[in-house]
Coordinates of C-alpha atoms and ligand atoms in Angstrom, one line a residue:
M1022 CA 0.0 0.0 0.0
R1023 CA 1.2 3.5 -0.9
V1024 CA 1.3 6.5 1.4
L1025 CA 1.8 10.0 0.0
I1026 CA 4.0 12.2 2.2
I1027 CA 3.6 15.8 1.1
N1028 CA 5.1 19.0 2.2
G1029 CA 4.1 22.5 1.2
P1030 CA 5.7 25.9 0.9
N1031 CA 9.2 26.6 2.4
L1032 CA 9.5 23.1 3.9
N1033 CA 12.3 22.5 1.3
L1034 CA 14.4 24.7 3.5
L1035 CA 14.1 22.5 6.6
G1036 CA 17.4 22.3 8.5
K1037 CA 18.2 26.0 7.7
R1038 CA 14.8 27.6 8.5
N1039 CA 14.0 28.7 12.0
P1040 CA 15.4 25.5 13.7
E1041 CA 14.0 26.6 17.0
F1042 CA 10.6 25.9 15.5
Y1043 CA 11.3 23.4 12.9
G1044 CA 14.3 21.4 14.2
A1045 CA 17.7 20.7 12.7
K1046 CA 16.9 17.9 10.2
T1047 CA 16.6 18.5 6.5
L1048 CA 13.5 17.4 4.6
E1049 CA 15.8 14.8 2.9
E1050 CA 16.9 13.4 6.2
I1051 CA 13.3 13.3 7.5
N1052 CA 12.1 11.6 4.3
G1053 CA 14.9 9.0 4.6
L1054 CA 13.7 8.1 8.1
L1055 CA 10.1 7.8 6.9
K1056 CA 11.0 5.8 4.0
K1057 CA 12.9 3.3 6.2
R1058 CA 10.0 3.0 8.7
A1059 CA 7.4 2.7 5.9
G1060 CA 9.4 -0.2 4.5
E1061 CA 9.4 -1.9 8.0
L1062 CA 5.6 -1.4 8.1
G1063 CA 5.2 -2.9 4.7
L1064 CA 4.2 0.4 3.1
E1065 CA 5.6 2.3 0.1
A1066 CA 6.1 6.0 0.8
S1067 CA 6.0 8.5 -2.1
F1068 CA 7.3 12.0 -1.3
Y1069 CA 6.4 15.3 -2.8
Q1070 CA 7.3 18.9 -1.9
S1071 CA 6.2 22.1 -3.7
N1072 CA 6.1 25.8 -2.9
S1073 CA 3.1 26.2 -5.2
E1074 CA -0.5 25.4 -4.2
G1075 CA -1.5 24.5 -7.8
S1076 CA 1.3 21.9 -8.0
L1077 CA 0.2 20.4 -4.7
V1078 CA -3.4 20.1 -6.0
D1079 CA -2.3 18.6 -9.3
F1080 CA -0.2 16.0 -7.4
I1081 CA -3.0 15.1 -5.1
Q1082 CA -5.5 14.8 -7.9
A1083 CA -3.2 12.5 -9.9
E1084 CA -1.8 10.4 -7.1
A1085 CA -4.5 10.0 -4.4
P1086 CA -6.6 7.6 -6.6
K1087 CA -3.5 5.3 -6.6
S1088 CA -2.7 5.6 -2.9
S1089 CA -4.1 4.6 0.5
A1090 CA -3.4 7.6 2.7
I1091 CA -1.9 11.1 2.7
I1092 CA 0.3 12.6 5.3
I1093 CA 0.7 16.3 4.7
N1094 CA 2.4 19.3 6.2
P1095 CA 0.7 22.2 4.2
G1096 CA 3.1 24.9 5.6
A1097 CA 1.5 28.3 5.6
L1098 CA -1.3 27.0 3.2
T1099 CA -2.7 25.4 6.4
H1100 CA -4.0 28.8 7.3
Y1101 CA -5.6 29.9 3.9
G1102 CA -5.1 27.3 1.2
L1103 CA -8.7 26.7 0.2
S1104 CA -8.0 25.0 -3.1
L1105 CA -5.6 22.6 -1.2
R1106 CA -8.4 22.0 1.3
D1107 CA -10.9 21.3 -1.5
A1108 CA -8.4 18.9 -3.1
L1109 CA -7.9 17.0 0.2
G1110 CA -11.6 17.1 0.9
D1111 CA -12.3 15.4 -2.5
V1112 CA -10.1 12.3 -1.9
S1113 CA -11.6 9.2 -0.5
I1114 CA -8.5 8.2 1.6
P1115 CA -7.5 9.4 5.1
V1116 CA -5.5 12.5 5.4
V1117 CA -3.3 13.3 8.4
E1118 CA -2.2 16.9 8.9
V1119 CA 1.3 17.3 10.5
H1120 CA 3.0 20.4 11.8
L1121 CA 6.6 20.4 13.2
S1122 CA 5.9 23.4 15.5
N1123 CA 3.0 23.8 17.8
I1124 CA 0.8 26.1 15.7
Y1125 CA -1.4 26.8 18.8
A1126 CA 1.5 28.3 20.7
R1127 CA 2.7 30.8 18.1
E1128 CA 1.1 33.8 16.3
E1129 CA -2.7 33.8 16.5
W1130 CA -3.1 33.5 12.7
R1131 CA -1.3 30.2 12.8
S1132 CA -3.9 28.6 15.2
H1133 CA -6.5 28.4 12.5
S1134 CA -6.2 25.5 10.1
V1135 CA -8.5 25.3 7.0
I1136 CA -7.2 21.7 6.4
A1137 CA -8.2 20.3 9.8
P1138 CA -11.9 19.8 9.0
V1139 CA -11.1 17.5 6.1
A1140 CA -8.3 15.6 8.0
R1141 CA -8.7 12.4 9.9
G1142 CA -6.4 13.9 12.5
Q1143 CA -3.7 16.4 13.2
I1144 CA -0.3 16.3 14.9
S1145 CA 1.3 19.6 15.9
G1146 CA 4.4 20.5 17.9
L1147 CA 6.3 17.2 18.0
G1148 CA 8.9 18.1 15.4
W1149 CA 9.9 15.5 12.8
M1150 CA 8.5 12.7 15.0
G1151 CA 5.1 14.0 14.1
Y1152 CA 5.5 12.6 10.6
L1153 CA 6.6 9.2 12.0
L1154 CA 3.6 9.1 14.4
A1155 CA 1.3 9.9 11.6
L1156 CA 2.8 7.0 9.6
E1157 CA 2.3 4.6 12.6
A1158 CA -1.3 5.7 12.8
V1159 CA -1.9 5.4 9.1
A1160 CA -0.3 1.9 9.1
A1161 CA -2.5 0.8 12.0
D1162 CA -5.6 2.1 10.2
L1163 CA -4.7 0.3 7.0
Q1164 CA -3.9 -2.9 8.7
K1165 CA -7.3 -2.9 10.4
G1166 CA -9.1 -1.7 7.3
K1167 CA -10.8 0.9 9.5
P1168 CA -9.9 3.8 11.7
V1169 CA -8.0 2.6 14.9
Ligands
LIG511 C1 4.2 24.6 9.8 C2 3.5 25.8 10.6 C3 3.0 26.9 9.6 O1 2.4 27.9 10.3 C4 4.2 27.4 8.9 O2 3.7 28.4 7.9 C5 5.0 26.4 8.2 C6 5.3 25.1 8.9 C7 4.9 23.6 10.8 O3 5.3 22.6 10.3 O4 5.0 23.9 12.0 O5 5.6 26.6 7.1 O6 3.3 23.9 9.0

């Protein structure tokens, strides 16, 4: 089974960008760890990052029908990306929203997610481990054939 692991705007700069919020690991390092764990869980992970909302929508439209779950950190699109939200709302597979930082403990505008209502769940503030925990939850769901 295939899991899409998607990152939105500016997350290509992980490792250099505000490490006090986003940690020291690069996106490549995080994706390497996720790929390894996905393999152990019997899942295939497909990775995508874009700084453009339209490209994210195109990727979701093309790949979600061939996949079993989506793990996404939408970056700042979390707070206003309505076409991304519609694309995620239109898929028939579970979506888990991940944030490295605790979006509820920062500027007020970050505490509203337009993605959350179409997500199966959200993990915020646990750094790169949030992606790993999302992968564990998705794997448990897929193994059971229904939400854990
Ligand atoms: C983020 C939080 C967003 O508010 C921010 O715009 C990001 C990263 C996070 O992972 O904590 O780009 O999604």
